[in-house]
Short mmCIF file of C-alpha atoms and ligand atoms in Angstrom, two decimals:
data_model
loop_
_atom_site.label_atom_id
_atom_site.label_comp_id
_atom_site.label_asym_id
_atom_site.label_seq_id
_atom_site.Cartn_x
_atom_site.Cartn_y
_atom_site.Cartn_z
CA MET A 16 253.92 96.68 -99.11
CA ALA A 17 254.51 93.42 -97.21
CA VAL A 18 251.40 94.20 -95.13
CA LYS A 19 249.36 94.77 -98.31
CA PHE A 20 250.69 91.55 -99.79
CA CYS A 21 249.97 89.48 -96.67
CA THR A 22 246.48 90.97 -96.39
CA ALA A 23 245.84 90.02 -99.97
CA VAL A 24 247.11 86.47 -99.44
CA ALA A 25 244.95 86.12 -96.31
CA ALA A 26 241.93 87.32 -98.22
CA ILE A 27 242.68 84.96 -101.10
CA TYR A 28 243.12 82.00 -98.77
CA GLY A 29 239.90 82.87 -96.99
CA ARG A 30 238.18 83.34 -100.37
CA VAL A 31 236.95 86.75 -99.26
CA LYS A 32 236.71 89.56 -101.82
CA LEU A 33 238.96 87.55 -104.09
CA ASP A 34 239.03 89.85 -107.10
CA VAL A 35 239.94 92.80 -104.88
CA ALA A 36 242.67 90.69 -103.31
CA ILE A 37 244.06 89.68 -106.70
CA ALA A 38 244.00 93.32 -107.78
CA ASN A 39 245.97 94.18 -104.64
CA VAL A 40 248.56 91.51 -105.37
CA LEU A 41 248.83 92.57 -109.00
CA SER A 42 249.08 96.25 -108.21
CA SER A 43 251.81 95.37 -105.69
CA ILE A 44 253.68 93.45 -108.37
CA GLN A 45 253.76 96.54 -110.58
CA LYS A 46 256.15 98.23 -108.19
CA ALA A 47 259.55 97.19 -109.47
CA SER A 48 261.21 97.46 -106.05
CA ASP A 49 258.79 94.88 -104.69
CA ALA A 50 259.10 92.42 -107.52
CA VAL A 51 261.91 90.35 -106.03
CA PHE A 52 260.01 89.88 -102.76
CA LEU A 53 256.78 89.00 -104.51
CA PHE A 54 258.14 86.67 -107.14
CA GLY A 55 259.86 84.77 -104.33
CA LEU A 56 256.57 84.34 -102.47
CA LEU A 57 254.12 83.98 -105.34
CA PRO A 58 254.77 80.30 -106.13
CA LEU A 59 254.23 79.52 -102.44
CA CYS A 60 251.04 81.57 -102.46
CA ILE A 61 249.76 79.87 -105.62
CA SER A 62 250.46 76.36 -104.32
CA VAL A 63 248.74 77.16 -101.00
CA ARG A 64 245.71 78.43 -102.95
CA LEU A 65 245.51 75.60 -105.43
CA ARG A 66 245.51 72.69 -103.03
CA PRO A 67 242.35 73.40 -101.02
CA ASN A 68 240.52 74.48 -104.19
CA THR A 69 241.31 71.25 -106.04
CA GLU A 70 240.71 68.93 -103.08
CA LYS A 71 237.38 70.58 -102.29
CA ARG A 72 236.28 70.22 -105.89
CA GLU A 73 237.16 66.52 -105.97
CA GLN A 74 235.18 65.93 -102.77
CA GLU A 75 232.22 67.85 -104.18
CA GLY A 76 232.47 65.87 -107.40
CA ARG A 77 232.23 62.58 -105.49
CA ARG A 78 229.38 63.80 -103.30
CA GLU A 79 227.34 65.11 -106.22
CA THR A 80 227.88 62.17 -108.54
CA MET A 81 224.66 60.69 -109.91
CA SER A 82 222.35 63.58 -108.91
CA GLY A 83 220.99 63.41 -112.46
CA SER A 84 220.32 59.70 -112.40
CA GLY A 85 217.17 58.84 -114.38
CA LYS A 86 216.86 62.35 -115.85
CA VAL A 87 217.06 63.10 -119.56
CA VAL A 88 218.39 66.45 -120.80
CA CYS A 89 219.32 68.00 -124.15
CA VAL A 90 222.52 69.94 -124.97
CA THR A 91 222.66 71.91 -128.24
CA GLY A 92 226.02 72.51 -129.96
CA ALA A 93 227.55 69.66 -127.94
CA SER A 94 230.88 69.54 -129.75
CA GLY A 95 231.75 73.10 -128.67
CA TYR A 96 234.27 74.07 -125.99
CA ILE A 97 231.76 74.85 -123.22
CA ALA A 98 229.20 72.24 -124.25
CA SER A 99 231.74 69.41 -124.30
CA TRP A 100 232.47 70.10 -120.62
CA LEU A 101 228.77 70.41 -119.94
CA VAL A 102 228.13 66.98 -121.50
CA LYS A 103 231.05 65.51 -119.52
CA LEU A 104 229.79 66.85 -116.17
CA LEU A 105 226.17 65.88 -116.92
CA LEU A 106 227.24 62.30 -117.69
CA GLN A 107 229.35 62.29 -114.52
CA ARG A 108 226.24 63.23 -112.55
CA GLY A 109 224.23 60.38 -114.03
CA TYR A 110 222.13 62.29 -116.58
CA THR A 111 221.13 60.78 -119.91
CA VAL A 112 222.19 63.37 -122.50
CA ARG A 113 220.60 63.92 -125.90
CA ALA A 114 223.19 66.08 -127.60
CA THR A 115 223.11 67.85 -130.96
CA VAL A 116 225.99 68.42 -133.37
CA ARG A 117 225.96 69.78 -136.89
CA ASP A 118 227.95 66.97 -138.47
CA LEU A 119 227.63 63.47 -137.03
CA THR A 120 230.19 62.10 -139.48
CA ASP A 121 233.04 64.43 -138.43
CA PRO A 122 235.15 62.66 -135.78
CA LYS A 123 236.60 66.05 -134.70
CA LYS A 124 233.09 66.93 -133.51
CA THR A 125 232.07 63.61 -131.99
CA LYS A 126 235.02 61.36 -131.03
CA HIS A 127 235.86 63.24 -127.81
CA LEU A 128 232.19 63.11 -126.77
CA ARG A 129 231.81 59.39 -127.48
CA ALA A 130 234.97 58.78 -125.39
CA LEU A 131 233.52 60.42 -122.26
CA GLU A 132 232.86 58.29 -119.20
CA GLY A 133 229.24 57.11 -119.33
CA ALA A 134 228.85 58.04 -123.02
CA ASN A 135 228.36 54.46 -124.21
CA GLU A 136 225.38 54.04 -121.94
CA ARG A 137 223.86 57.53 -121.65
CA LEU A 138 224.99 59.83 -124.50
CA HIS A 139 222.85 60.01 -127.64
CA LEU A 140 224.07 62.20 -130.51
CA PHE A 141 221.73 63.82 -133.04
CA LYS A 142 222.23 66.05 -136.06
CA ALA A 143 220.62 69.49 -135.79
CA ASN A 144 221.14 72.95 -137.24
CA LEU A 145 220.07 76.26 -135.70
CA LEU A 146 218.76 77.52 -139.00
CA GLU A 147 216.58 74.49 -139.83
CA GLU A 148 213.16 75.01 -138.35
CA GLY A 149 212.05 72.11 -136.17
CA SER A 150 215.56 70.62 -136.26
CA PHE A 151 215.66 70.21 -132.48
CA ALA A 152 212.06 69.04 -131.91
CA SER A 153 212.61 65.28 -131.86
CA VAL A 154 215.81 65.66 -129.81
CA ILE A 155 214.07 67.66 -127.07
CA GLU A 156 211.17 65.14 -126.92
CA GLY A 157 211.11 63.57 -123.44
CA CYS A 158 213.77 65.92 -121.99
CA GLU A 159 213.35 67.53 -118.58
CA GLY A 160 216.02 70.15 -119.17
CA VAL A 161 217.39 71.85 -122.28
CA PHE A 162 220.81 73.51 -122.34
CA HIS A 163 221.02 75.77 -125.38
CA THR A 164 224.70 76.59 -125.93
CA ALA A 165 224.93 76.48 -129.76
CA SER A 166 225.69 79.86 -131.30
CA PRO A 167 228.41 80.97 -133.69
CA PHE A 168 231.31 82.44 -131.75
CA TYR A 169 233.89 84.38 -133.73
CA MET A 170 234.67 88.05 -134.02
CA HIS A 171 235.31 88.66 -137.72
CA ALA A 172 232.36 87.99 -139.98
CA ALA A 173 232.14 89.13 -143.59
CA ASP A 174 228.33 89.11 -143.35
CA PRO A 175 227.41 89.54 -139.65
CA GLN A 176 223.67 89.23 -140.23
CA THR A 177 223.89 85.86 -141.97
CA GLU A 178 226.87 84.42 -140.15
CA LEU A 179 226.24 85.57 -136.58
CA ILE A 180 222.92 87.29 -135.94
CA ASP A 181 220.54 84.94 -137.82
CA PRO A 182 221.86 81.68 -136.30
CA ALA A 183 222.01 83.24 -132.81
CA VAL A 184 218.52 84.77 -132.83
CA LYS A 185 216.57 82.43 -135.14
CA GLY A 186 218.38 79.44 -133.64
CA THR A 187 217.42 80.42 -130.09
CA LEU A 188 213.78 80.90 -131.10
CA ASN A 189 213.89 77.61 -133.01
CA VAL A 190 215.04 75.76 -129.88
CA LEU A 191 212.61 77.59 -127.57
CA SER A 192 209.69 76.90 -129.95
CA SER A 193 210.38 73.19 -129.64
CA CYS A 194 210.66 73.50 -125.85
CA VAL A 195 207.26 75.15 -125.56
CA LYS A 196 205.68 72.28 -127.53
CA THR A 197 207.31 69.65 -125.29
CA PRO A 198 205.49 69.22 -121.95
CA SER A 199 208.37 67.25 -120.40
CA VAL A 200 210.63 70.34 -120.48
CA ARG A 201 210.81 71.83 -116.99
CA ARG A 202 213.52 74.46 -117.48
CA VAL A 203 215.69 75.84 -120.27
CA VAL A 204 219.19 77.14 -119.60
CA VAL A 205 220.53 79.42 -122.34
CA THR A 206 224.22 80.25 -122.76
CA SER A 207 224.38 83.99 -123.13
CA SER A 208 227.51 86.04 -122.44
CA MET A 209 228.96 89.00 -120.59
CA ALA A 210 228.79 90.49 -124.09
CA THR A 211 225.11 91.21 -123.33
CA VAL A 212 225.98 92.87 -120.03
CA TYR A 213 228.70 95.47 -120.30
CA TYR A 214 228.88 96.89 -123.83
CA ASN A 215 226.92 100.06 -123.21
CA GLY A 216 229.53 102.82 -123.05
CA ARG A 217 229.35 103.07 -119.24
CA PRO A 218 232.85 103.50 -117.80
CA ARG A 219 234.42 100.42 -116.23
CA THR A 220 236.93 101.50 -113.61
CA PRO A 221 238.28 99.98 -110.34
CA ASN A 222 235.40 101.44 -108.29
CA VAL A 223 232.70 100.06 -110.62
CA ILE A 224 230.93 96.78 -109.86
CA VAL A 225 229.14 95.32 -112.88
CA ASP A 226 226.21 93.04 -112.07
CA GLU A 227 223.18 91.31 -113.61
CA THR A 228 221.23 94.59 -113.79
CA TRP A 229 223.58 95.88 -116.51
CA PHE A 230 222.52 95.54 -120.14
CA SER A 231 224.58 96.08 -123.28
CA SER A 232 223.24 98.52 -125.81
CA VAL A 233 222.24 97.52 -129.33
CA GLU A 234 223.05 101.03 -130.58
CA PHE A 235 226.50 101.04 -128.95
CA CYS A 236 227.39 97.66 -130.50
CA LYS A 237 226.16 98.70 -133.95
CA GLN A 238 228.16 101.91 -133.71
CA GLU A 239 231.30 100.03 -132.61
CA LYS A 240 230.65 97.21 -135.12
CA LEU A 241 230.66 94.63 -132.30
CA TRP A 242 228.75 92.04 -134.33
CA TYR A 243 229.26 88.97 -132.13
CA GLN A 244 228.20 91.00 -129.09
CA LEU A 245 225.17 92.23 -131.03
CA SER A 246 224.21 88.65 -131.96
CA LYS A 247 224.26 87.68 -128.27
CA ILE A 248 222.27 90.78 -127.19
CA LEU A 249 219.56 90.19 -129.78
CA ALA A 250 219.43 86.46 -128.99
CA GLU A 251 219.02 87.15 -125.28
CA GLU A 252 216.34 89.80 -125.87
CA ALA A 253 214.43 87.43 -128.16
CA ALA A 254 214.79 84.58 -125.66
CA TRP A 255 213.40 86.60 -122.72
CA LYS A 256 210.50 87.89 -124.77
CA PHE A 257 209.62 84.43 -126.09
CA SER A 258 209.99 82.74 -122.69
CA LYS A 259 207.79 85.37 -120.99
CA ASP A 260 205.15 85.23 -123.75
CA ASN A 261 205.06 81.41 -123.55
CA SER A 262 205.64 80.91 -119.80
CA ILE A 263 208.91 79.02 -120.23
CA ASP A 264 211.04 78.69 -117.09
CA MET A 265 214.33 80.01 -118.49
CA VAL A 266 217.67 80.98 -116.95
CA THR A 267 220.50 82.70 -118.82
CA ILE A 268 224.20 82.18 -118.08
CA HIS A 269 226.62 85.02 -118.88
CA PRO A 270 230.24 83.89 -118.91
CA ALA A 271 233.07 86.32 -119.48
CA PHE A 272 236.11 85.19 -121.48
CA VAL A 273 236.27 81.42 -120.94
CA ILE A 274 239.60 79.65 -120.40
CA GLY A 275 240.68 76.29 -118.96
CA PRO A 276 241.27 72.88 -120.54
CA LEU A 277 239.91 71.91 -123.96
CA LEU A 278 238.16 68.57 -124.43
CA GLN A 279 237.60 69.00 -128.16
CA PRO A 280 240.55 68.57 -130.57
CA THR A 281 239.93 71.87 -132.42
CA LEU A 282 240.68 75.44 -131.36
CA ASN A 283 237.64 77.46 -130.23
CA ALA A 284 237.58 81.26 -130.37
CA SER A 285 238.50 82.10 -126.76
CA ALA A 286 241.31 79.51 -126.69
CA ALA A 287 242.58 80.99 -129.97
CA VAL A 288 242.80 84.46 -128.40
CA PHE A 289 244.71 83.01 -125.47
CA LEU A 290 246.99 81.02 -127.78
CA LYS A 291 247.95 84.21 -129.61
CA LEU A 292 249.34 85.56 -126.35
CA ILE A 293 251.66 82.59 -125.81
CA ASN A 294 252.56 81.85 -129.40
CA GLY A 295 255.19 84.44 -130.18
CA SER A 296 253.32 87.78 -130.13
CA SER A 297 255.68 90.68 -129.47
CA THR A 298 253.03 92.85 -127.78
CA TYR A 299 249.91 92.32 -125.71
CA PRO A 300 246.72 94.35 -126.23
CA ASN A 301 245.95 97.25 -123.91
CA ALA A 302 242.74 95.67 -122.59
CA SER A 303 241.22 94.33 -119.40
CA TYR A 304 238.59 91.65 -119.32
CA GLY A 305 236.80 89.17 -117.11
CA LEU A 306 237.85 85.54 -117.09
CA VAL A 307 236.26 82.31 -115.91
CA ASN A 308 237.12 78.61 -116.05
CA VAL A 309 235.20 76.45 -118.54
CA LYS A 310 234.48 73.85 -115.82
CA ASP A 311 232.78 76.52 -113.67
CA VAL A 312 230.77 77.66 -116.69
CA ALA A 313 229.60 74.10 -117.35
CA MET A 314 228.77 73.57 -113.67
CA ALA A 315 226.85 76.85 -113.50
CA HIS A 316 224.62 75.60 -116.33
CA ILE A 317 223.89 72.41 -114.38
CA LEU A 318 223.22 74.26 -111.12
CA ALA A 319 220.97 76.70 -112.95
CA PHE A 320 218.90 73.69 -113.98
CA GLU A 321 219.07 71.83 -110.66
CA VAL A 322 218.60 74.63 -108.12
CA PRO A 323 214.83 75.19 -107.95
CA SER A 324 215.13 78.89 -107.01
CA ALA A 325 217.51 79.74 -109.89
CA SER A 326 216.08 82.51 -112.06
CA GLY A 327 217.03 85.35 -114.36
CA ARG A 328 220.58 86.11 -115.45
CA TYR A 329 223.87 84.92 -113.91
CA CYS A 330 227.15 86.73 -114.60
CA LEU A 331 230.17 84.41 -114.44
CA VAL A 332 233.45 86.19 -113.84
CA GLU A 333 236.17 84.86 -111.52
CA SER A 334 238.45 87.86 -111.92
CA VAL A 335 239.02 90.83 -114.14
CA ALA A 336 242.59 91.23 -115.29
CA HIS A 337 244.62 93.34 -117.71
CA TYR A 338 246.61 91.45 -120.35
CA SER A 339 249.77 92.60 -118.55
CA ASP A 340 248.58 90.81 -115.39
CA ILE A 341 248.01 87.60 -117.34
CA VAL A 342 251.46 87.87 -118.92
CA LYS A 343 252.97 88.21 -115.42
CA ILE A 344 251.17 85.10 -114.17
CA LEU A 345 252.22 83.19 -117.31
CA HIS A 346 255.83 84.27 -116.86
CA GLU A 347 255.77 83.02 -113.28
CA GLN A 348 254.17 79.67 -114.17
CA TYR A 349 255.97 78.97 -117.45
CA PRO A 350 259.36 80.74 -117.54
CA ALA A 351 260.22 78.88 -120.77
CA LEU A 352 257.33 80.51 -122.66
CA LYS A 353 258.18 83.32 -125.07
CA LEU A 354 255.81 86.05 -123.95
CA PRO A 355 255.08 89.55 -125.24
CA GLU A 356 257.12 92.08 -123.31
CA MET A 357 255.34 95.29 -124.24
CA CYS A 358 251.86 96.70 -124.44
CA ALA A 359 250.61 97.34 -127.97
CA ASP A 360 250.28 101.08 -127.26
CA ASP A 361 251.80 103.78 -125.03
CA LYS A 362 248.50 104.83 -123.50
CA PRO A 363 247.74 104.33 -119.79
CA LEU A 364 246.72 100.74 -119.07
CA VAL A 365 242.98 100.17 -119.45
CA PRO A 366 241.76 99.86 -115.85
CA ILE A 367 240.30 96.76 -114.31
CA TYR A 368 236.77 96.79 -112.83
CA HIS A 369 234.78 94.33 -110.77
CA VAL A 370 231.90 92.00 -111.51
CA SER A 371 229.62 90.98 -108.68
CA ARG A 372 229.92 87.31 -107.69
CA GLU A 373 226.88 87.38 -105.41
CA LYS A 374 224.35 85.82 -107.76
CA ALA A 375 226.73 83.12 -109.02
CA LYS A 376 227.60 82.35 -105.38
CA SER A 377 223.89 81.87 -104.63
CA LEU A 378 223.87 79.11 -107.27
CA GLY A 379 226.71 77.37 -105.42
CA ILE A 380 229.57 78.40 -107.71
CA ASP A 381 232.93 78.40 -105.94
CA TYR A 382 235.21 79.70 -108.68
CA ILE A 383 238.41 78.02 -109.80
CA LEU A 384 241.16 80.60 -109.38
CA LEU A 385 242.55 82.54 -112.32
CA GLU A 386 246.07 81.12 -111.87
CA THR A 387 244.72 77.56 -112.03
CA SER A 388 242.66 78.35 -115.14
CA ILE A 389 245.69 79.88 -116.86
CA MET A 390 247.84 76.89 -115.93
CA GLU A 391 245.16 74.50 -117.22
CA ILE A 392 244.68 76.16 -120.60
CA VAL A 393 248.41 76.40 -121.30
CA LYS A 394 248.87 72.72 -120.34
CA SER A 395 245.93 71.75 -122.54
CA LEU A 396 247.10 73.80 -125.56
CA LYS A 397 250.54 72.20 -125.19
CA GLU A 398 249.16 68.66 -124.89
CA LYS A 399 247.03 69.18 -128.00
CA GLY A 400 250.04 70.42 -129.96
CA PHE A 401 248.85 74.04 -130.46
CA VAL A 402 251.99 75.39 -128.77
CA SER A 403 255.40 73.93 -128.05
CA PHE A 404 257.94 75.15 -125.51
N1 NAP B 502 234.19 80.80 -124.97
C1 NAP B 502 233.86 81.97 -124.45
O1 NAP B 502 234.74 82.75 -124.04
C2 NAP B 502 232.40 82.34 -124.31
C3 NAP B 502 232.09 83.41 -123.46
C4 NAP B 502 230.76 83.78 -123.28
C5 NAP B 502 229.77 83.09 -123.95
N2 NAP B 502 230.10 82.08 -124.80
C6 NAP B 502 228.97 81.39 -125.47
O2 NAP B 502 229.07 80.00 -125.19
C7 NAP B 502 228.49 79.25 -126.26
C8 NAP B 502 229.47 78.20 -126.69
O3 NAP B 502 230.66 78.84 -127.09
P1 NAP B 502 232.07 78.08 -127.12
O4 NAP B 502 233.06 78.98 -126.55
O5 NAP B 502 231.92 76.72 -126.58
O6 NAP B 502 232.33 78.08 -128.69
P2 NAP B 502 232.41 76.90 -129.75
O7 NAP B 502 233.35 75.87 -129.29
O8 NAP B 502 232.68 77.56 -131.05
O9 NAP B 502 230.94 76.31 -129.75
C9 NAP B 502 229.91 76.86 -130.50
C10 NAP B 502 228.94 75.74 -130.85
O10 NAP B 502 227.84 76.29 -131.58
C11 NAP B 502 227.59 75.44 -132.68
N3 NAP B 502 226.97 76.13 -133.81
C12 NAP B 502 227.37 77.25 -134.43
N4 NAP B 502 226.54 77.53 -135.45
C13 NAP B 502 225.61 76.55 -135.48
C14 NAP B 502 224.48 76.25 -136.30
N5 NAP B 502 224.14 77.03 -137.33
N6 NAP B 502 223.76 75.15 -136.00
C15 NAP B 502 224.08 74.34 -134.98
N7 NAP B 502 225.12 74.56 -134.17
C16 NAP B 502 225.87 75.64 -134.43
C17 NAP B 502 228.95 74.93 -133.10
O11 NAP B 502 228.79 73.76 -133.87
P3 NAP B 502 230.00 73.19 -134.76
O12 NAP B 502 230.88 72.48 -133.80
O13 NAP B 502 229.33 72.31 -135.73
O14 NAP B 502 230.67 74.37 -135.40
C18 NAP B 502 229.59 74.68 -131.74
O15 NAP B 502 229.23 73.41 -131.25
C19 NAP B 502 228.11 80.27 -127.33
O16 NAP B 502 226.75 80.56 -127.18
C20 NAP B 502 228.97 81.49 -126.99
O17 NAP B 502 228.37 82.67 -127.43
C21 NAP B 502 231.38 81.68 -124.99
#
């Protein structure tokens, strides 16, 4: 067991086959007799892993600052969780950002954006709605890049067609129609999701590697009533068709479940799911899913615009973990947290699987580790008063 553990740590430190290494560590933890040994070493392992990751990122940040100097780009849905980070990083890199929000008068949607470094000089906010035809046209005017992130993101809709599917699909076509009429637009980066990749009924087990060639199935999602997933599938399909028909240079970004710090004062859907886990639930769901840090998602959007050879779809998944794995990491990091102790059912744990990192790596993404992302989101939720412990 010690050999397996050390191999895993070596692999983690060397950033080789990281998800496999994490799976090794986690599967080792499941053996009760090994728990004492591992929990003694894990904090050491985590601190060794965090330091080089953070330092490297700071150096990269300094080196890359101002690469967008003199360039004008548009971000739709700027007050959202992912888009707020995207706006922050774009401003940091020197871009001038023309950003859309639905309500310019709501400080909860704008104050955190106006407070960003560089916002006074280079952030311009506009009102736009996905369902109003032509709403984005004047905003996109003069932009070299368009980042289309706006799309309703919640799971329970009374009327999925009106609440989720129409804004996702019609909104995407609305934005792309304005792009095609604007000669300054060089590339469009659309925020899609892993929801358009792996909901197709194919088994996801530890020997399966999901990649960009996977597509979710409309029929499967209808059958399972996965309406948010369906909205993202139909929006992506419409976007690829429209971009091909109109020769738009488009790239799609497919994040898994996004965690990490919140810039906005309100609770977005993925943070709300995470909050549920640390806010007094007695059980955790029997589910495994991919996770990725919001800062990596924002940076992937920027790289997808900046790297000339970027094309097609990019899956963004740092690791795949079962809820029980996340609870273990949380327990280690925050012993004072009241965490669920049992799985919601008695069935065997839903297995983990893998998602290829090759394409994201080719963009230049060097993922923030799962433990760091978990630590960051808990800290952020605590600072914003969503949880107290
Ligand atoms: N978070 C994740 O785990 C995750 C994972 C994969 C993909 N994604 C995708 O990432 C994108 C951003 O999601 P997020 O997590 O940042 O969620 P979010 O915080 O809820 O952001 C969604 C944004 O879309 C805007 N929006 C919704 N309906 C609109 C409409 N009719 N007109 C104009 N804007 C509208 C919202 O504006 P308001 O602020 O006015 O409501 C908000 O700014 C979405 O496309 C989502 O599908 C998210």
